[in-house]
PDB file of C-alpha atoms in Angstrom:
ATOM      1  CA  MET A   1     -37.602 -35.041 -18.089  1.00  0.00           C
ATOM      2  CA  THR A   2     -40.160 -32.295 -17.545  1.00  0.00           C
ATOM      3  CA  GLY A   3     -37.412 -29.673 -17.649  1.00  0.00           C
ATOM      4  CA  ILE A   4     -36.172 -30.969 -20.997  1.00  0.00           C
ATOM      5  CA  LEU A   5     -39.721 -30.891 -22.393  1.00  0.00           C
ATOM      6  CA  LEU A   6     -40.154 -27.322 -21.170  1.00  0.00           C
ATOM      7  CA  LEU A   7     -36.822 -26.269 -22.744  1.00  0.00           C
ATOM      8  CA  ILE A   8     -37.871 -27.817 -26.068  1.00  0.00           C
ATOM      9  CA  VAL A   9     -41.242 -26.032 -25.951  1.00  0.00           C
ATOM     10  CA  VAL A  10     -39.559 -22.697 -25.147  1.00  0.00           C
ATOM     11  CA  GLY A  11     -37.016 -23.197 -27.954  1.00  0.00           C
ATOM     12  CA  LEU A  12     -39.722 -24.044 -30.475  1.00  0.00           C
ATOM     13  CA  TRP A  13     -41.777 -21.065 -29.370  1.00  0.00           C
ATOM     14  CA  LEU A  14     -38.782 -18.708 -29.717  1.00  0.00           C
ATOM     15  CA  TRP A  15     -38.191 -20.027 -33.239  1.00  0.00           C
ATOM     16  CA  ALA A  16     -41.910 -19.611 -34.118  1.00  0.00           C
ATOM     17  CA  CYS A  17     -41.937 -16.023 -32.794  1.00  0.00           C
ATOM     18  CA  TRP A  18     -38.811 -15.212 -34.801  1.00  0.00           C
ATOM     19  CA  ALA A  19     -40.309 -16.762 -37.960  1.00  0.00           C
ATOM     20  CA  MET A  20     -43.598 -14.869 -37.575  1.00  0.00           C
ATOM     21  CA  THR A  21     -41.734 -11.626 -36.927  1.00  0.00           C
ATOM     22  CA  ARG A  22     -39.610 -12.110 -40.059  1.00  0.00           C
ATOM     23  CA  ALA A  23     -42.761 -12.761 -42.091  1.00  0.00           C
ATOM     24  CA  LEU A  24     -44.228  -9.521 -40.723  1.00  0.00           C
ATOM     25  CA  MET A  25     -41.056  -7.604 -41.608  1.00  0.00           C
ATOM     26  CA  ARG A  26     -41.186  -8.837 -45.219  1.00  0.00           C
ATOM     27  CA  ARG A  27     -44.734  -7.498 -45.627  1.00  0.00           C
ATOM     28  CA  TRP A  28     -43.904  -4.092 -44.164  1.00  0.00           C
ATOM     29  CA  LYS A  29     -42.820  -1.560 -46.748  1.00  0.00           C
ATOM     30  CA  SER A  30     -41.280   1.072 -44.489  1.00  0.00           C
ATOM     31  CA  ARG A  31     -38.203   0.059 -42.480  1.00  0.00           C
ATOM     32  CA  ALA A  32     -38.675   3.053 -40.180  1.00  0.00           C
ATOM     33  CA  TRP A  33     -42.000   1.700 -38.936  1.00  0.00           C
ATOM     34  CA  GLY A  34     -41.326  -1.960 -39.648  1.00  0.00           C
ATOM     35  CA  VAL A  35     -38.543  -2.473 -37.094  1.00  0.00           C
ATOM     36  CA  PRO A  36     -40.476  -1.062 -34.099  1.00  0.00           C
ATOM     37  CA  ALA A  37     -43.597  -2.944 -35.197  1.00  0.00           C
ATOM     38  CA  ALA A  38     -41.627  -6.184 -35.544  1.00  0.00           C
ATOM     39  CA  CYS A  39     -40.046  -5.735 -32.105  1.00  0.00           C
ATOM     40  CA  ALA A  40     -43.449  -5.102 -30.537  1.00  0.00           C
ATOM     41  CA  ALA A  41     -44.916  -8.100 -32.359  1.00  0.00           C
ATOM     42  CA  PHE A  42     -42.030 -10.327 -31.235  1.00  0.00           C
ATOM     43  CA  VAL A  43     -42.471  -9.346 -27.578  1.00  0.00           C
ATOM     44  CA  ALA A  44     -46.268  -9.759 -27.772  1.00  0.00           C
ATOM     45  CA  LEU A  45     -45.940 -13.185 -29.383  1.00  0.00           C
ATOM     46  CA  LEU A  46     -43.245 -14.241 -26.915  1.00  0.00           C
ATOM     47  CA  VAL A  47     -45.364 -13.559 -23.807  1.00  0.00           C
ATOM     48  CA  ALA A  48     -48.690 -14.691 -25.299  1.00  0.00           C
ATOM     49  CA  PRO A  49     -48.558 -18.274 -23.913  1.00  0.00           C
ATOM     50  CA  VAL A  50     -48.141 -17.007 -20.343  1.00  0.00           C
ATOM     51  CA  ALA A  51     -50.149 -13.784 -20.626  1.00  0.00           C
ATOM     52  CA  ASP A  52     -52.910 -15.209 -18.437  1.00  0.00           C
ATOM     53  CA  GLU A  53     -50.352 -15.956 -15.708  1.00  0.00           C
ATOM     54  CA  ILE A  54     -48.832 -12.470 -15.983  1.00  0.00           C
ATOM     55  CA  VAL A  55     -52.243 -10.875 -15.471  1.00  0.00           C
ATOM     56  CA  GLY A  56     -53.105 -13.509 -12.853  1.00  0.00           C
ATOM     57  CA  LYS A  57     -50.019 -12.637 -10.805  1.00  0.00           C
ATOM     58  CA  PHE A  58     -51.206  -9.062 -10.303  1.00  0.00           C
ATOM     59  CA  GLN A  59     -54.678 -10.281  -9.377  1.00  0.00           C
ATOM     60  CA  PHE A  60     -53.200 -12.910  -7.045  1.00  0.00           C
ATOM     61  CA  ASP A  61     -50.984 -10.337  -5.300  1.00  0.00           C
ATOM     62  CA  ALA A  62     -53.979  -8.028  -4.774  1.00  0.00           C
ATOM     63  CA  LEU A  63     -56.047 -10.872  -3.316  1.00  0.00           C
ATOM     64  CA  CYS A  64     -53.144 -11.910  -1.069  1.00  0.00           C
ATOM     65  CA  ALA A  65     -52.866  -8.381   0.316  1.00  0.00           C
ATOM     66  CA  LYS A  66     -56.603  -8.418   1.039  1.00  0.00           C
ATOM     67  CA  TYR A  67     -57.131 -11.940   2.398  1.00  0.00           C
ATOM     68  CA  ALA A  68     -53.837 -13.315   3.730  1.00  0.00           C
ATOM     69  CA  VAL A  69     -53.878 -11.360   6.985  1.00  0.00           C
ATOM     70  CA  ASP A  70     -54.562 -12.443  10.562  1.00  0.00           C
ATOM     71  CA  VAL A  71     -57.744 -11.051  12.085  1.00  0.00           C
ATOM     72  CA  VAL A  72     -57.569 -11.746  15.809  1.00  0.00           C
ATOM     73  CA  ASP A  73     -59.743 -10.395  18.619  1.00  0.00           C
ATOM     74  CA  GLU A  74     -56.827 -10.308  21.049  1.00  0.00           C
ATOM     75  CA  ALA A  75     -58.832  -8.965  23.991  1.00  0.00           C
ATOM     76  CA  ARG A  76     -61.230 -11.926  23.922  1.00  0.00           C
ATOM     77  CA  ALA A  77     -58.868 -14.595  22.603  1.00  0.00           C
ATOM     78  CA  VAL A  78     -56.320 -14.760  25.439  1.00  0.00           C
ATOM     79  CA  ASN A  79     -56.308 -18.140  27.253  1.00  0.00           C
ATOM     80  CA  ARG A  80     -59.380 -19.387  25.360  1.00  0.00           C
ATOM     81  CA  ARG A  81     -60.235 -22.862  24.156  1.00  0.00           C
ATOM     82  CA  VAL A  82     -61.045 -22.773  20.449  1.00  0.00           C
ATOM     83  CA  LEU A  83     -62.341 -25.062  17.735  1.00  0.00           C
ATOM     84  CA  PHE A  84     -61.033 -24.972  14.180  1.00  0.00           C
ATOM     85  CA  GLU A  85     -63.922 -24.562  11.740  1.00  0.00           C
ATOM     86  CA  PRO A  86     -63.207 -26.660   8.627  1.00  0.00           C
ATOM     87  CA  ARG A  87     -64.311 -25.215   5.307  1.00  0.00           C
ATOM     88  CA  THR A  88     -67.456 -26.710   3.881  1.00  0.00           C
ATOM     89  CA  ALA A  89     -66.719 -26.161   0.184  1.00  0.00           C
ATOM     90  CA  ASN A  90     -63.933 -24.855  -2.025  1.00  0.00           C
ATOM     91  CA  GLN A  91     -64.156 -21.121  -2.616  1.00  0.00           C
ATOM     92  CA  TYR A  92     -62.687 -19.516  -5.739  1.00  0.00           C
ATOM     93  CA  ALA A  93     -62.099 -15.884  -6.685  1.00  0.00           C
ATOM     94  CA  ASN A  94     -64.330 -14.615  -9.492  1.00  0.00           C
ATOM     95  CA  GLY A  95     -63.082 -12.843 -12.597  1.00  0.00           C
ATOM     96  CA  THR A  96     -59.415 -13.781 -12.379  1.00  0.00           C
ATOM     97  CA  ALA A  97     -57.153 -14.802 -15.267  1.00  0.00           C
ATOM     98  CA  VAL A  98     -56.019 -17.954 -13.424  1.00  0.00           C
ATOM     99  CA  ARG A  99     -57.992 -20.042 -10.970  1.00  0.00           C
ATOM    100  CA  ILE A 100     -57.390 -18.837  -7.404  1.00  0.00           C
ATOM    101  CA  GLN A 101     -58.687 -20.838  -4.450  1.00  0.00           C
ATOM    102  CA  ILE A 102     -59.363 -18.978  -1.207  1.00  0.00           C
ATOM    103  CA  ASN A 103     -59.193 -21.200   1.877  1.00  0.00           C
ATOM    104  CA  PRO A 104     -60.668 -19.640   5.032  1.00  0.00           C
ATOM    105  CA  PHE A 105     -59.327 -20.614   8.459  1.00  0.00           C
ATOM    106  CA  ARG A 106     -61.610 -19.706  11.369  1.00  0.00           C
ATOM    107  CA  PHE A 107     -61.187 -20.387  15.054  1.00  0.00           C
ATOM    108  CA  ARG A 108     -64.343 -20.256  17.189  1.00  0.00           C
ATOM    109  CA  ASP A 109     -64.608 -20.048  20.958  1.00  0.00           C
ATOM    110  CA  ALA A 110     -65.579 -23.497  22.273  1.00  0.00           C
ATOM    111  CA  GLN A 111     -68.232 -22.052  24.605  1.00  0.00           C
ATOM    112  CA  THR A 112     -69.721 -19.027  22.841  1.00  0.00           C
ATOM    113  CA  GLU A 113     -69.003 -20.128  19.238  1.00  0.00           C
ATOM    114  CA  GLU A 114     -67.944 -16.595  18.290  1.00  0.00           C
ATOM    115  CA  VAL A 115     -65.072 -16.242  15.815  1.00  0.00           C
ATOM    116  CA  LEU A 116     -61.968 -15.197  17.730  1.00  0.00           C
ATOM    117  CA  ALA A 117     -59.426 -15.468  14.926  1.00  0.00           C
ATOM    118  CA  SER A 118     -59.405 -15.952  11.171  1.00  0.00           C
ATOM    119  CA  PHE A 119     -57.229 -15.714   8.093  1.00  0.00           C
ATOM    120  CA  HIS A 120     -57.127 -17.079   4.544  1.00  0.00           C
ATOM    121  CA  MET A 121     -54.621 -19.097   2.554  1.00  0.00           C
ATOM    122  CA  LEU A 122     -54.649 -18.632  -1.208  1.00  0.00           C
ATOM    123  CA  GLU A 123     -53.534 -21.042  -3.899  1.00  0.00           C
ATOM    124  CA  ALA A 124     -53.292 -20.242  -7.610  1.00  0.00           C
ATOM    125  CA  ARG A 125     -53.352 -22.713 -10.474  1.00  0.00           C
ATOM    126  CA  GLY A 126     -51.261 -22.347 -13.590  1.00  0.00           C
ATOM    127  CA  GLY A 127     -52.505 -20.840 -16.810  1.00  0.00           C
ATOM    128  CA  LEU A 128     -53.463 -22.383 -20.107  1.00  0.00           C
ATOM    129  CA  LEU A 129     -49.899 -23.375 -21.073  1.00  0.00           C
ATOM    130  CA  VAL A 130     -49.323 -25.431 -17.907  1.00  0.00           C
ATOM    131  CA  ARG A 131     -52.671 -27.149 -18.285  1.00  0.00           C
ATOM    132  CA  MET A 132     -52.112 -27.895 -21.989  1.00  0.00           C
ATOM    133  CA  LEU A 133     -48.624 -29.317 -21.479  1.00  0.00           C
ATOM    134  CA  GLY A 134     -49.591 -31.281 -18.378  1.00  0.00           C
ATOM    135  CA  ILE A 135     -46.066 -30.844 -16.977  1.00  0.00           C
ATOM    136  CA  SER A 136     -47.075 -30.172 -13.391  1.00  0.00           C
ATOM    137  CA  GLU A 137     -48.843 -32.558 -11.040  1.00  0.00           C
ATOM    138  CA  THR A 138     -50.073 -29.598  -9.000  1.00  0.00           C
ATOM    139  CA  SER A 139     -50.742 -27.297 -11.992  1.00  0.00           C
ATOM    140  CA  ALA A 140     -48.578 -24.642 -10.335  1.00  0.00           C
ATOM    141  CA  PRO A 141     -48.018 -21.393 -12.242  1.00  0.00           C
ATOM    142  CA  LEU A 142     -44.788 -21.048 -14.237  1.00  0.00           C
ATOM    143  CA  THR A 143     -44.294 -17.319 -13.675  1.00  0.00           C
ATOM    144  CA  PHE A 144     -45.010 -16.809  -9.944  1.00  0.00           C
ATOM    145  CA  GLY A 145     -45.318 -18.661  -6.665  1.00  0.00           C
ATOM    146  CA  GLY A 146     -48.791 -20.101  -6.410  1.00  0.00           C
ATOM    147  CA  GLY A 147     -49.470 -19.782  -2.689  1.00  0.00           C
ATOM    148  CA  CYS A 148     -49.703 -17.191   0.034  1.00  0.00           C
ATOM    149  CA  GLU A 149     -50.653 -17.043   3.666  1.00  0.00           C
ATOM    150  CA  PRO A 150     -50.024 -14.674   6.546  1.00  0.00           C
ATOM    151  CA  PRO A 151     -46.483 -14.807   7.904  1.00  0.00           C
ATOM    152  CA  ASN A 152     -46.480 -17.055  10.968  1.00  0.00           C
ATOM    153  CA  ALA A 153     -50.115 -17.897  10.285  1.00  0.00           C
ATOM    154  CA  PHE A 154     -50.752 -19.976  13.414  1.00  0.00           C
ATOM    155  CA  GLU A 155     -48.422 -18.033  15.728  1.00  0.00           C
ATOM    156  CA  PHE A 156     -51.297 -16.231  17.472  1.00  0.00           C
ATOM    157  CA  LEU A 157     -52.436 -19.545  19.020  1.00  0.00           C
ATOM    158  CA  LYS A 158     -49.222 -19.822  21.005  1.00  0.00           C
ATOM    159  CA  ARG A 159     -48.786 -16.095  21.621  1.00  0.00           C
ATOM    160  CA  LEU A 160     -52.281 -15.752  23.110  1.00  0.00           C
ATOM    161  CA  ASN A 161     -52.137 -19.123  24.908  1.00  0.00           C
ATOM    162  CA  MET A 162     -55.123 -20.436  22.972  1.00  0.00           C
ATOM    163  CA  THR A 163     -55.893 -24.149  23.222  1.00  0.00           C
ATOM    164  CA  LEU A 164     -56.946 -25.805  19.980  1.00  0.00           C
ATOM    165  CA  LEU A 165     -59.413 -28.597  20.799  1.00  0.00           C
ATOM    166  CA  ASN A 166     -59.711 -30.309  17.413  1.00  0.00           C
TER     167      ASN A 166
END
């Protein structure tokens, strides 16, 4: 049902973009400049509802490259007993086109309480169109995958023979 609703919305939006572009063409006196202007206007109108997600994807990818990496003190972490440190509050990236949550994962030594390993998982919410339509229970973006984490995020626990106590 959601897919049908989305197809109807896309079809109506395509028709509206075409109608607005035709109205622009009628007002333009010169055909030489009118056709390129109409094409540019059509493309701009077509992507407008998901423009925040298009910009947000680039911001999300940059944040993923920065945060979604394992940071492990391998010399100290081998054969250690560690505690997972749960996050105390939700953390969001500032100044992004879509809402991006940054979830830290830290593993502290059970005896010394020093951080032996850490990484972040990121989760993006959809843009204005997804929120307005209410078609997604998770508010996932329409134009890109909304999550990232390091590949094999918890693999270092096994590789370094770390014992997770909680």
